[in-house]
Tab-separated table of C-alpha atoms in Angstrom:
chain	number	residue	atom	x	y	z
A	499	MET	CA	-29.836	25.100	4.540
A	500	ALA	CA	-30.924	25.161	0.717
A	501	GLU	CA	-31.318	28.925	1.159
A	502	GLU	CA	-27.891	29.261	3.077
A	503	PHE	CA	-26.051	27.464	0.322
A	504	GLN	CA	-27.518	29.329	-2.360
A	505	THR	CA	-26.804	32.607	-0.775
A	506	LEU	CA	-22.980	31.356	-0.253
A	507	SER	CA	-22.840	30.122	-3.912
A	508	ARG	CA	-23.621	33.823	-4.839
A	509	VAL	CA	-20.773	35.059	-2.836
A	510	PHE	CA	-18.283	32.769	-4.678
A	511	SER	CA	-17.725	30.004	-6.922
A	512	ILE	CA	-16.995	26.590	-5.070
A	513	ASN	CA	-14.067	26.107	-7.770
A	514	TYR	CA	-12.585	29.420	-7.014
A	515	PHE	CA	-12.730	28.918	-3.366
A	516	PHE	CA	-10.819	25.493	-3.518
A	517	GLN	CA	-8.329	26.973	-5.852
A	518	ASN	CA	-7.499	30.194	-4.083
A	519	CYS	CA	-8.471	29.510	-0.271
A	520	VAL	CA	-8.060	25.741	0.368
A	521	CYS	CA	-5.942	24.080	-2.238
A	522	GLN	CA	-3.277	26.782	-2.117
A	523	LYS	CA	-1.450	27.968	0.890
A	524	VAL	CA	0.049	31.060	-0.299
A	525	SER	CA	3.533	32.579	0.658
A	526	SER	CA	3.747	36.133	1.410
A	527	LYS	CA	6.541	36.519	-0.991
A	528	SER	CA	4.605	34.924	-3.676
A	529	PRO	CA	3.116	37.172	-6.443
A	530	LEU	CA	-0.306	35.534	-5.743
A	531	TYR	CA	-0.267	36.914	-2.010
A	532	GLU	CA	-1.466	40.485	-3.082
A	533	GLN	CA	-4.093	39.174	-5.243
A	534	VAL	CA	-5.547	36.985	-2.598
A	535	ARG	CA	-5.255	39.648	0.131
A	536	VAL	CA	-7.197	42.044	-1.805
A	537	GLU	CA	-9.624	39.512	-2.504
A	538	LYS	CA	-10.051	38.607	1.075
A	539	ALA	CA	-10.595	42.140	2.050
A	540	LYS	CA	-13.293	42.357	-0.420
A	541	GLY	CA	-15.018	39.609	1.307
A	542	ILE	CA	-14.386	37.161	-1.605
A	543	LEU	CA	-12.709	34.676	0.671
A	544	PHE	CA	-13.524	33.243	4.154
A	545	SER	CA	-12.070	34.265	7.347
A	546	GLY	CA	-12.049	32.063	10.273
A	547	ILE	CA	-15.518	30.374	10.643
A	548	SER	CA	-17.539	33.450	9.491
A	549	VAL	CA	-17.944	34.854	6.092
A	550	ASN	CA	-17.058	38.519	5.377
A	551	THR	CA	-19.591	41.005	4.126
A	552	SER	CA	-20.469	40.445	0.556
A	553	PRO	CA	-23.100	42.203	-1.776
A	554	GLY	CA	-26.378	40.813	-1.253
A	555	ILE	CA	-29.333	40.646	-3.953
A	556	ASP	CA	-30.394	44.293	-3.425
A	557	GLY	CA	-26.875	45.526	-3.685
A	558	LYS	CA	-26.422	46.121	-0.064
A	559	ARG	CA	-23.690	44.507	1.909
A	560	THR	CA	-25.068	41.874	4.329
A	561	LEU	CA	-23.194	39.619	6.908
A	562	LEU	CA	-23.658	36.164	6.174
A	563	ALA	CA	-23.828	33.884	9.406
A	564	PRO	CA	-24.005	30.146	8.473
A	565	SER	CA	-25.252	27.694	10.872
A	566	ASN	CA	-22.849	26.332	13.455
A	567	TRP	CA	-22.134	23.035	11.939
A	568	PHE	CA	-21.677	24.661	8.653
A	569	SER	CA	-19.507	27.180	9.815
A	570	GLN	CA	-17.339	24.334	11.291
A	571	PHE	CA	-17.013	22.815	7.911
A	572	LEU	CA	-16.079	26.002	6.262
A	573	ASN	CA	-13.525	26.312	9.093
A	574	LEU	CA	-12.060	22.970	8.372
A	575	CYS	CA	-11.417	23.801	4.658
A	576	GLN	CA	-9.734	26.735	5.330
A	577	ASN	CA	-7.665	25.883	8.160
A	578	GLY	CA	-7.574	22.120	8.174
A	579	TRP	CA	-5.188	21.659	5.220
A	580	ASP	CA	-2.013	20.893	7.431
A	581	PHE	CA	-3.908	18.457	9.561
A	582	LEU	CA	-5.523	16.566	6.871
A	583	LYS	CA	-2.351	16.291	4.663
A	584	VAL	CA	-0.569	13.060	4.764
A	585	GLY	CA	2.797	14.611	4.529
A	586	SER	CA	4.333	18.069	3.774
A	587	GLY	CA	6.552	19.482	1.135
A	588	GLU	CA	8.093	22.001	3.429
A	589	GLY	CA	11.663	21.818	4.269
A	590	TRP	CA	12.519	19.279	1.334
A	591	GLU	CA	15.425	20.706	-0.906
A	592	ARG	CA	16.665	19.740	-4.082
A	593	GLY	CA	19.833	21.077	-5.490
A	594	GLY	CA	20.116	23.947	-2.879
A	595	THR	CA	16.630	25.091	-4.134
A	596	GLN	CA	13.438	24.757	-1.672
A	597	TRP	CA	10.755	22.446	-2.761
A	598	PRO	CA	8.190	22.914	-3.399
A	599	PRO	CA	8.658	26.365	-4.944
A	600	GLU	CA	7.256	29.575	-2.983
A	601	GLY	CA	3.552	29.729	-3.207
A	602	TYR	CA	2.911	25.900	-3.171
A	603	ASP	CA	2.293	23.659	-0.475
A	604	LEU	CA	2.284	20.142	-2.049
A	605	ASP	CA	2.821	16.577	-0.665
A	606	MET	CA	5.819	15.612	-2.862
A	607	SER	CA	9.368	14.380	-2.001
A	608	TYR	CA	12.134	13.750	-4.115
A	609	ILE	CA	13.715	10.024	-3.220
A	610	THR	CA	16.475	10.506	-5.823
A	611	ASN	CA	17.204	13.305	-8.292
A	612	ARG	CA	15.084	11.430	-10.593
A	613	LEU	CA	12.417	9.720	-8.568
A	614	LEU	CA	9.808	11.755	-7.030
A	615	ALA	CA	6.901	10.519	-4.840
A	616	MET	CA	3.652	12.041	-4.087
A	617	SER	CA	0.050	11.672	-3.114
A	618	PHE	CA	-2.748	11.626	-5.550
A	619	PRO	CA	-3.203	14.729	-8.028
A	620	ALA	CA	-6.863	15.432	-7.164
A	621	GLN	CA	-9.446	17.757	-8.490
A	622	SER	CA	-12.643	19.162	-7.052
A	623	MET	CA	-13.439	18.119	-3.318
A	624	ARG	CA	-10.528	15.709	-2.987
A	625	ALA	CA	-7.916	18.704	-3.535
A	626	VAL	CA	-9.009	19.792	0.009
A	627	PHE	CA	-6.715	17.003	1.567
A	628	ARG	CA	-4.819	15.683	-1.679
A	629	ASN	CA	-2.459	17.481	-4.025
A	630	PRO	CA	-4.382	19.868	-6.398
A	631	LEU	CA	-3.785	18.540	-9.872
A	632	TRP	CA	-3.480	22.237	-11.437
A	633	GLN	CA	-0.703	22.991	-8.813
A	634	VAL	CA	1.205	19.687	-9.319
A	635	LYS	CA	1.072	20.191	-13.249
A	636	ASN	CA	2.188	23.797	-12.930
A	637	VAL	CA	5.297	22.701	-10.705
A	638	LEU	CA	6.066	19.936	-12.748
A	639	ASP	CA	5.891	21.932	-16.023
A	640	MET	CA	8.085	24.584	-14.449
A	641	ARG	CA	10.685	22.315	-13.040
A	642	HIS	CA	10.970	19.649	-15.539
A	643	SER	CA	9.068	20.908	-18.653
A	644	GLU	CA	8.820	17.576	-20.835
A	645	HIS	CA	10.887	15.461	-18.967
A	646	TYR	CA	8.572	13.850	-16.577
A	647	LYS	CA	6.486	10.923	-16.513
A	648	VAL	CA	3.613	10.233	-14.159
A	649	TYR	CA	3.005	6.704	-12.798
A	650	ASN	CA	-0.442	6.153	-11.184
A	651	LEU	CA	-0.751	3.201	-8.994
A	652	CYS	CA	-4.393	3.757	-7.778
A	653	ALA	CA	-6.678	1.001	-8.511
A	654	GLU	CA	-9.827	3.078	-7.344
A	655	GLU	CA	-9.229	6.371	-9.335
A	656	THR	CA	-7.603	7.676	-12.460
A	657	TYR	CA	-7.785	10.779	-14.660
A	658	ASP	CA	-7.375	11.857	-18.058
A	659	PRO	CA	-3.639	11.401	-19.225
A	660	SER	CA	-3.858	14.611	-21.338
A	661	LEU	CA	-3.831	16.565	-18.314
A	662	PHE	CA	-0.057	15.813	-17.956
A	663	HIS	CA	0.526	15.994	-21.617
A	664	GLY	CA	-0.322	12.282	-22.107
A	665	ARG	CA	2.825	11.119	-20.211
A	666	VAL	CA	0.923	8.860	-17.745
A	667	GLU	CA	1.090	5.385	-17.140
A	668	GLY	CA	-1.106	2.992	-14.868
A	669	TYR	CA	-0.026	0.081	-12.595
A	670	PRO	CA	-3.107	-0.141	-10.656
A	671	PHE	CA	-3.384	-2.346	-7.566
A	672	ASP	CA	-5.199	-2.256	-4.459
A	673	ASP	CA	-4.763	0.169	-1.466
A	674	ASN	CA	-2.769	-1.399	1.565
A	675	HIS	CA	-2.179	-4.471	-0.856
A	676	VAL	CA	0.578	-5.673	-3.038
A	677	PRO	CA	0.977	-6.045	-6.947
A	678	SER	CA	1.651	-9.319	-8.747
A	679	LEU	CA	5.588	-9.899	-9.430
A	680	THR	CA	4.754	-9.628	-13.187
A	681	MET	CA	3.606	-5.741	-12.629
A	682	ILE	CA	6.566	-4.918	-10.554
A	683	GLN	CA	8.701	-6.274	-13.165
A	684	GLN	CA	6.820	-4.222	-16.092
A	685	PHE	CA	6.923	-1.133	-13.832
A	686	CYS	CA	10.487	-1.297	-13.277
A	687	GLU	CA	11.406	-2.002	-16.775
A	688	SER	CA	9.355	0.922	-18.009
A	689	VAL	CA	10.714	3.414	-15.614
A	690	HIS	CA	14.307	2.412	-16.562
A	691	LEU	CA	13.618	3.003	-20.272
A	692	TRP	CA	12.195	6.206	-19.499
A	693	LEU	CA	14.983	7.599	-17.538
A	694	LEU	CA	17.452	6.103	-20.056
A	695	ASP	CA	16.164	7.747	-22.575
A	696	ASP	CA	17.133	11.503	-21.557
A	697	PRO	CA	19.365	12.082	-18.742
A	698	GLU	CA	16.909	15.031	-17.755
A	699	ASN	CA	14.043	12.694	-17.437
A	700	ILE	CA	12.368	11.963	-14.024
A	701	ALA	CA	9.600	9.355	-12.885
A	702	VAL	CA	6.908	10.604	-10.607
A	703	ILE	CA	5.140	7.778	-8.781
A	704	HIS	CA	2.126	8.174	-6.740
A	705	CYS	CA	-0.872	6.433	-5.236
A	706	MET	CA	-3.677	7.729	-3.201
A	707	ALA	CA	-1.806	9.028	-0.024
A	708	GLY	CA	1.475	8.741	-1.746
A	709	LYS	CA	3.045	6.242	1.078
A	710	GLY	CA	2.508	2.536	0.988
A	711	ARG	CA	2.139	1.441	-2.723
A	712	THR	CA	4.353	4.316	-3.965
A	713	GLY	CA	6.861	3.140	-1.398
A	714	LEU	CA	6.643	-0.425	-2.576
A	715	MET	CA	7.317	0.717	-6.203
A	716	VAL	CA	9.971	3.076	-5.436
A	717	CYS	CA	11.781	0.713	-3.491
A	718	ALA	CA	11.323	-2.062	-6.015
A	719	TYR	CA	12.907	0.232	-8.606
A	720	LEU	CA	15.830	1.177	-6.110
A	721	VAL	CA	16.348	-2.587	-5.872
A	722	TYR	CA	16.297	-2.916	-9.547
A	723	SER	CA	19.086	-0.389	-9.856
A	724	GLY	CA	21.252	-2.135	-7.558
A	725	MET	CA	20.243	-1.116	-4.014
A	726	SER	CA	19.552	-3.760	-1.200
A	727	ALA	CA	16.053	-4.180	-0.006
A	728	GLU	CA	16.619	-2.883	3.414
A	729	ALA	CA	18.730	0.285	2.056
A	730	ALA	CA	15.996	0.963	-0.367
A	731	LEU	CA	13.130	0.817	2.544
A	732	GLN	CA	15.313	2.869	4.821
A	733	LEU	CA	16.160	5.534	1.954
A	734	TYR	CA	12.388	5.844	1.178
A	735	ALA	CA	11.358	6.212	4.877
A	736	GLU	CA	13.959	8.875	5.411
A	737	ARG	CA	13.199	10.692	2.399
A	738	ARG	CA	9.377	10.526	2.406
A	739	THR	CA	7.833	10.500	5.766
A	740	THR	CA	8.963	12.758	8.851
A	741	ASN	CA	8.528	9.545	11.225
A	742	ASN	CA	10.602	7.428	9.348
A	743	GLN	CA	7.568	5.040	8.861
A	744	GLY	CA	7.960	4.780	5.094
A	745	VAL	CA	6.536	1.189	4.080
A	746	SER	CA	4.701	0.150	7.064
A	747	ILE	CA	2.629	-2.826	5.569
A	748	PRO	CA	4.204	-6.194	6.323
A	749	SER	CA	3.224	-7.660	3.032
A	750	GLN	CA	4.572	-4.688	0.748
A	751	ARG	CA	7.845	-4.978	2.907
A	752	ARG	CA	8.000	-8.731	1.830
A	753	TYR	CA	7.358	-8.106	-1.647
A	754	VAL	CA	10.362	-5.744	-1.718
A	755	GLY	CA	12.168	-8.565	-0.129
A	756	TYR	CA	10.787	-11.022	-2.852
A	757	TRP	CA	12.081	-8.756	-5.656
A	758	TYR	CA	15.725	-8.295	-4.191
A	759	LYS	CA	15.839	-12.260	-3.948
A	760	ILE	CA	14.952	-12.391	-7.507
A	761	LEU	CA	17.637	-9.925	-8.657
A	762	SER	CA	19.988	-11.162	-5.916
A	763	PHE	CA	22.172	-12.804	-8.873
A	764	LEU	CA	23.179	-9.401	-9.749
A	765	LYS	CA	25.131	-9.284	-6.720
A	766	ASN	CA	28.590	-9.612	-8.336
A	767	LYS	CA	27.563	-8.314	-11.854
A	768	PRO	CA	27.600	-4.822	-12.439
A	769	SER	CA	25.548	-4.797	-15.764
A	770	LEU	CA	22.319	-3.124	-15.723
A	771	PRO	CA	19.463	-3.220	-16.395
A	772	PRO	CA	19.064	-6.678	-15.408
A	773	HIS	CA	17.254	-9.124	-17.593
A	774	VAL	CA	14.608	-10.666	-14.911
A	775	ASN	CA	13.467	-14.158	-15.108
A	776	LEU	CA	10.273	-14.390	-12.639
A	777	PRO	CA	9.972	-17.607	-10.881
A	778	GLU	CA	8.136	-20.390	-12.597
A	779	PRO	CA	4.461	-20.628	-11.148
A	780	SER	CA	4.751	-22.948	-8.251
A	781	PRO	CA	1.514	-24.413	-7.042
A	782	ARG	CA	1.331	-25.507	-3.512
A	783	GLU	CA	-1.128	-27.766	-1.707
A	784	LEU	CA	-2.589	-25.804	1.265
A	785	ARG	CA	-3.900	-28.419	3.785
A	786	ARG	CA	-4.550	-26.375	7.161
A	787	ILE	CA	-5.031	-23.088	8.042
A	788	ARG	CA	-4.399	-22.607	12.012
A	789	LEU	CA	-4.878	-19.472	14.214
A	790	TYR	CA	-2.608	-20.556	17.040
A	791	ASP	CA	-3.061	-18.927	20.816
A	792	THR	CA	-6.422	-17.232	20.085
A	793	MET	CA	-8.995	-15.681	22.795
A	794	ASN	CA	-12.144	-13.929	23.060
A	795	ILE	CA	-13.399	-15.432	19.902
A	796	ASN	CA	-14.874	-18.686	18.927
A	797	SER	CA	-14.548	-18.854	15.127
A	798	VAL	CA	-12.628	-16.816	12.305
A	799	PHE	CA	-14.079	-16.663	8.839
A	800	PHE	CA	-11.298	-16.531	5.949
A	801	VAL	CA	-11.211	-15.859	2.329
A	802	VAL	CA	-8.237	-17.176	0.044
A	803	SER	CA	-7.726	-15.250	-3.149
A	804	GLU	CA	-5.117	-15.361	-6.001
A	805	LEU	CA	-4.381	-12.383	-8.141
A	806	LEU	CA	-5.677	-13.034	-11.823
A	807	GLN	CA	-3.712	-11.565	-14.597
A	808	VAL	CA	-6.609	-10.876	-17.049
A	809	ALA	CA	-5.528	-10.225	-20.864
A	810	GLY	CA	-5.795	-6.482	-21.969
A	811	ASN	CA	-6.335	-5.267	-18.354
A	812	ASP	CA	-3.612	-3.588	-16.301
A	813	TYR	CA	-5.306	-4.318	-13.092
A	814	HIS	CA	-4.764	-7.940	-11.722
A	815	PRO	CA	-8.193	-8.561	-9.399
A	816	PRO	CA	-7.987	-10.811	-6.499
A	817	VAL	CA	-10.015	-13.993	-7.470
A	818	GLU	CA	-11.811	-16.005	-4.700
A	819	VAL	CA	-10.540	-19.548	-4.546
A	820	ILE	CA	-12.255	-20.642	-1.407
A	821	ARG	CA	-14.305	-18.926	1.792
A	822	SER	CA	-14.411	-20.926	5.023
A	823	CYS	CA	-14.184	-20.796	8.749
A	824	CYS	CA	-11.498	-21.591	11.323
A	825	ARG	CA	-13.304	-23.387	14.371
A	826	PRO	CA	-11.875	-24.711	17.645
A	827	VAL	CA	-9.691	-27.882	17.645
A	828	LYS	CA	-11.753	-30.736	19.217
A	829	GLN	CA	-10.132	-31.262	22.685
A	830	GLY	CA	-8.421	-34.468	23.339
A	831	ASN	CA	-7.956	-35.206	19.771
A	832	HIS	CA	-4.674	-34.224	19.060
A	833	GLY	CA	-2.146	-36.356	17.227
A	834	PRO	CA	1.527	-36.879	18.431
A	835	ASN	CA	4.600	-34.516	17.673
A	836	SER	CA	4.430	-34.398	13.871
A	837	PRO	CA	7.539	-32.742	12.309
A	838	ARG	CA	7.461	-31.759	8.623
A	839	PHE	CA	10.284	-32.877	6.573
A	840	PHE	CA	11.111	-31.225	3.511
A	841	ARG	CA	14.345	-31.009	1.318
A	842	LEU	CA	16.449	-27.884	0.922
A	843	PHE	CA	19.261	-27.231	-1.021
A	844	ILE	CA	21.937	-25.097	0.615
A	845	ASN	CA	24.566	-23.168	-1.326
A	846	ASN	CA	27.993	-24.421	-0.533
A	847	GLY	CA	29.833	-21.330	0.395
A	848	GLU	CA	31.129	-19.101	-2.688
A	849	ASP	CA	32.632	-21.886	-4.744
A	850	GLU	CA	30.174	-21.918	-7.604
A	851	ASN	CA	31.529	-24.931	-9.222
A	852	LYS	CA	30.867	-27.161	-6.190
A	853	VAL	CA	27.724	-29.166	-6.597
A	854	GLU	CA	24.737	-28.282	-4.302
A	855	GLU	CA	23.836	-30.972	-1.738
A	856	PRO	CA	20.418	-31.567	-0.507
A	857	HIS	CA	19.998	-31.343	3.239
A	858	VAL	CA	16.956	-32.748	5.013
A	859	VAL	CA	15.468	-30.069	7.441
A	860	VAL	CA	12.972	-30.764	10.241
A	861	GLN	CA	10.577	-28.022	10.987
A	862	MET	CA	8.060	-28.574	14.074
A	863	ASP	CA	4.539	-27.306	13.598
A	864	THR	CA	2.072	-26.674	16.375
A	865	GLU	CA	0.794	-30.232	16.519
A	866	SER	CA	2.180	-31.053	19.880
A	867	SER	CA	1.394	-31.312	23.453
A	868	VAL	CA	1.720	-27.699	23.939
A	869	ILE	CA	-1.445	-27.173	22.078
A	870	ASP	CA	-3.382	-28.506	24.955
A	871	GLN	CA	-2.736	-25.316	26.734
A	872	LYS	CA	-3.424	-23.105	24.000
A	873	THR	CA	-6.689	-22.103	22.344
A	874	CYS	CA	-6.211	-22.617	18.547
A	875	LEU	CA	-8.758	-22.213	15.582
A	876	ASP	CA	-8.407	-24.554	12.614
A	877	CYS	CA	-9.730	-25.374	9.229
A	878	TYR	CA	-8.447	-28.681	7.798
A	879	PHE	CA	-9.150	-29.112	3.950
A	880	GLU	CA	-10.129	-32.827	3.187
A	881	ASP	CA	-8.949	-32.139	-0.477
A	882	PRO	CA	-5.943	-30.074	-0.431
A	883	LEU	CA	-6.423	-26.600	-1.908
A	884	LEU	CA	-4.112	-26.014	-4.588
A	885	VAL	CA	-2.780	-22.213	-4.625
A	886	SER	CA	-0.364	-20.848	-6.829
A	887	GLY	CA	1.542	-17.334	-7.713
A	888	ASP	CA	0.304	-14.120	-5.582
A	889	VAL	CA	-1.976	-15.192	-2.865
A	890	ARG	CA	-4.131	-13.250	-0.236
A	891	VAL	CA	-5.710	-14.825	3.024
A	892	SER	CA	-8.035	-12.462	4.655
A	893	PHE	CA	-9.754	-13.023	7.988
A	894	TYR	CA	-12.856	-11.826	9.180
A	895	GLU	CA	-14.963	-11.863	12.446
A	896	ARG	CA	-18.089	-12.248	10.656
A	897	MET	CA	-19.029	-14.168	7.232
A	898	ILE	CA	-19.708	-10.430	5.847
A	899	GLY	CA	-17.538	-7.761	6.967
A	900	GLY	CA	-15.413	-7.120	10.492
A	901	ARG	CA	-12.147	-7.930	8.811
A	902	LEU	CA	-9.182	-8.588	11.474
A	903	PHE	CA	-6.336	-8.746	9.246
A	904	TYR	CA	-4.706	-10.390	6.144
A	905	ALA	CA	-1.627	-11.405	4.655
A	906	CYS	CA	-0.192	-11.762	1.106
A	907	PHE	CA	2.547	-13.974	-0.119
A	908	ASN	CA	3.955	-15.864	-3.270
A	909	THR	CA	3.917	-19.637	-3.370
A	910	ALA	CA	7.348	-19.484	-5.153
A	911	PHE	CA	9.037	-18.236	-1.935
A	912	ILE	CA	7.572	-20.967	0.528
A	913	THR	CA	10.786	-23.016	1.151
A	914	SER	CA	9.164	-25.235	3.481
A	915	SER	CA	5.950	-26.953	4.563
A	916	LEU	CA	5.182	-24.352	6.939
A	917	LEU	CA	4.299	-20.530	6.779
A	918	GLN	CA	4.195	-19.003	10.190
A	919	LEU	CA	3.067	-15.310	10.451
A	920	PRO	CA	2.969	-13.577	13.887
A	921	LEU	CA	0.783	-10.569	14.394
A	922	SER	CA	4.021	-8.121	13.467
A	923	ASP	CA	3.785	-9.828	9.933
A	924	LEU	CA	0.100	-9.448	9.368
A	925	ASP	CA	-1.565	-6.446	7.447
A	926	LYS	CA	-4.005	-3.838	8.970
A	927	VAL	CA	-4.269	-5.287	12.187
A	928	GLY	CA	-6.895	-3.247	14.189
A	929	ARG	CA	-8.048	-3.112	17.691
A	930	ARG	CA	-10.321	-6.130	17.195
A	931	GLY	CA	-7.730	-8.154	15.446
A	932	LYS	CA	-5.197	-7.505	18.429
A	933	SER	CA	-8.041	-8.396	20.935
A	934	ILE	CA	-8.124	-11.867	19.553
A	935	ALA	CA	-4.413	-12.556	19.829
A	936	GLY	CA	-2.840	-14.225	22.556
A	937	PRO	CA	0.978	-13.764	23.584
A	938	SER	CA	2.030	-16.520	21.284
A	939	PHE	CA	-0.157	-15.825	18.638
A	940	PHE	CA	0.401	-16.406	14.819
A	941	VAL	CA	-1.289	-17.808	11.710
A	942	GLU	CA	-0.109	-21.113	10.532
A	943	LEU	CA	-0.290	-22.114	7.072
A	944	LEU	CA	0.272	-25.822	6.354
A	945	PHE	CA	1.383	-26.933	2.982
A	946	GLY	CA	2.069	-30.354	1.590
A	947	PRO	CA	3.908	-31.631	-1.462
A	948	ALA	CA	1.756	-32.412	-4.607
A	949	ASN	CA	-0.016	-35.665	-4.431
A	950	ALA	CA	1.428	-36.557	-1.055
A	951	GLU	CA	-0.615	-38.566	1.146
A	952	VAL	CA	-2.125	-36.776	4.198
A	953	PRO	CA	-1.597	-38.080	7.550
A	954	GLU	CA	-4.484	-39.645	9.046
A	955	PHE	CA	-4.245	-37.927	12.685
A	956	LEU	CA	-4.273	-34.563	10.817
A	957	THR	CA	-7.803	-35.395	9.595
A	958	GLU	CA	-8.995	-36.442	13.127
A	959	ALA	CA	-7.212	-33.584	15.021
A	960	CYS	CA	-7.601	-30.615	12.734
A	961	HIS	CA	-11.117	-31.061	11.257
A	962	GLY	CA	-12.811	-30.678	14.543
A	963	ASP	CA	-16.189	-29.503	14.435
A	964	SER	CA	-16.145	-28.335	10.678
């Protein structure tokens, strides 16, 4: 294998191969086409799963025949570009001009004339299935000159800002997760100031695949500009994806909804940009975590974490608050029906001068006789767990590894004592996660007011074997 690779290295440089054969699908109308055709005829580029004749060490032309698995790898590199790419720029138009330009095949889409979403601008091996950075730079320089700024949302990878003339800002958060509300605010304000600075300016937003995290932040800015959450999510789905599945992670959609609620006071106020006042920290006492209607499993581990804002660090890491386990509820030890009472202020119509009146609302949790017919896994906290701000709860089949699903939420938006999340509201539910869920499955988080007395029957019924 070592000799084979050395021989192949003599035929071409790896970087040259990636730039000319893999990373760029050259149109027959492009000026580059003739150059690539000639080089391919000379044996510089690959053809199919074999290698064309190339000069050997002694100057004679030799047919290189790589091993079967290696030839399949080469074939994947050359012909698997369309399969590996998350999306395609083909068919997108802007101002009547085909996008991307002829000679390029880049995963980028204009959501509006001034918001461009794309996948990660990669170098080296990653450029096989991401946007080649040099192509992205060429296209942006050609179309927008000095009027673009790149926003990188990846926490896992970055690049030298000088590659895009220093016009790069980072708002990093984890893949398939959510940022803090503070980060959303900072991002929207930055984009708005950049677009306001010059009518020709555009914002280029990307994560790794250019879908979930990118969609969340693009939609957040659309909401910041006056659009509703649903309209923003729908617009992004239509213009970014061919299957109309834009932002698909439930927690990411939830946070777009949060952001819309924060800005909802602008509904009848045309002034933009809005002066955003984020909700004050709202600590809540988490008293119990229950997985309702489970099957094929006897225990589920979980980790509760909060997004921590670290001074001088753009990334807000999740900091573990507690790690524990949900176990079966002890049979015959259930309490009576236990309605949870809480006070809710309801707006009295359109009359802003009328004083809002408190209403008592009753919400039933699963602590009722129906639980005898359902299998539930519980963890009751003898000392209520205080959580605040942006919270992530992840569930695992084992203490280490085997994640089933997770959910992210902000405590300021928990308006009752219960947060019930069906399977459709949980993130990254895989085959194993679905296999433990009965027809009525949901995750239930029970909260209590600060310093409230814990009902005695909860301690008896829910603590179980833990």
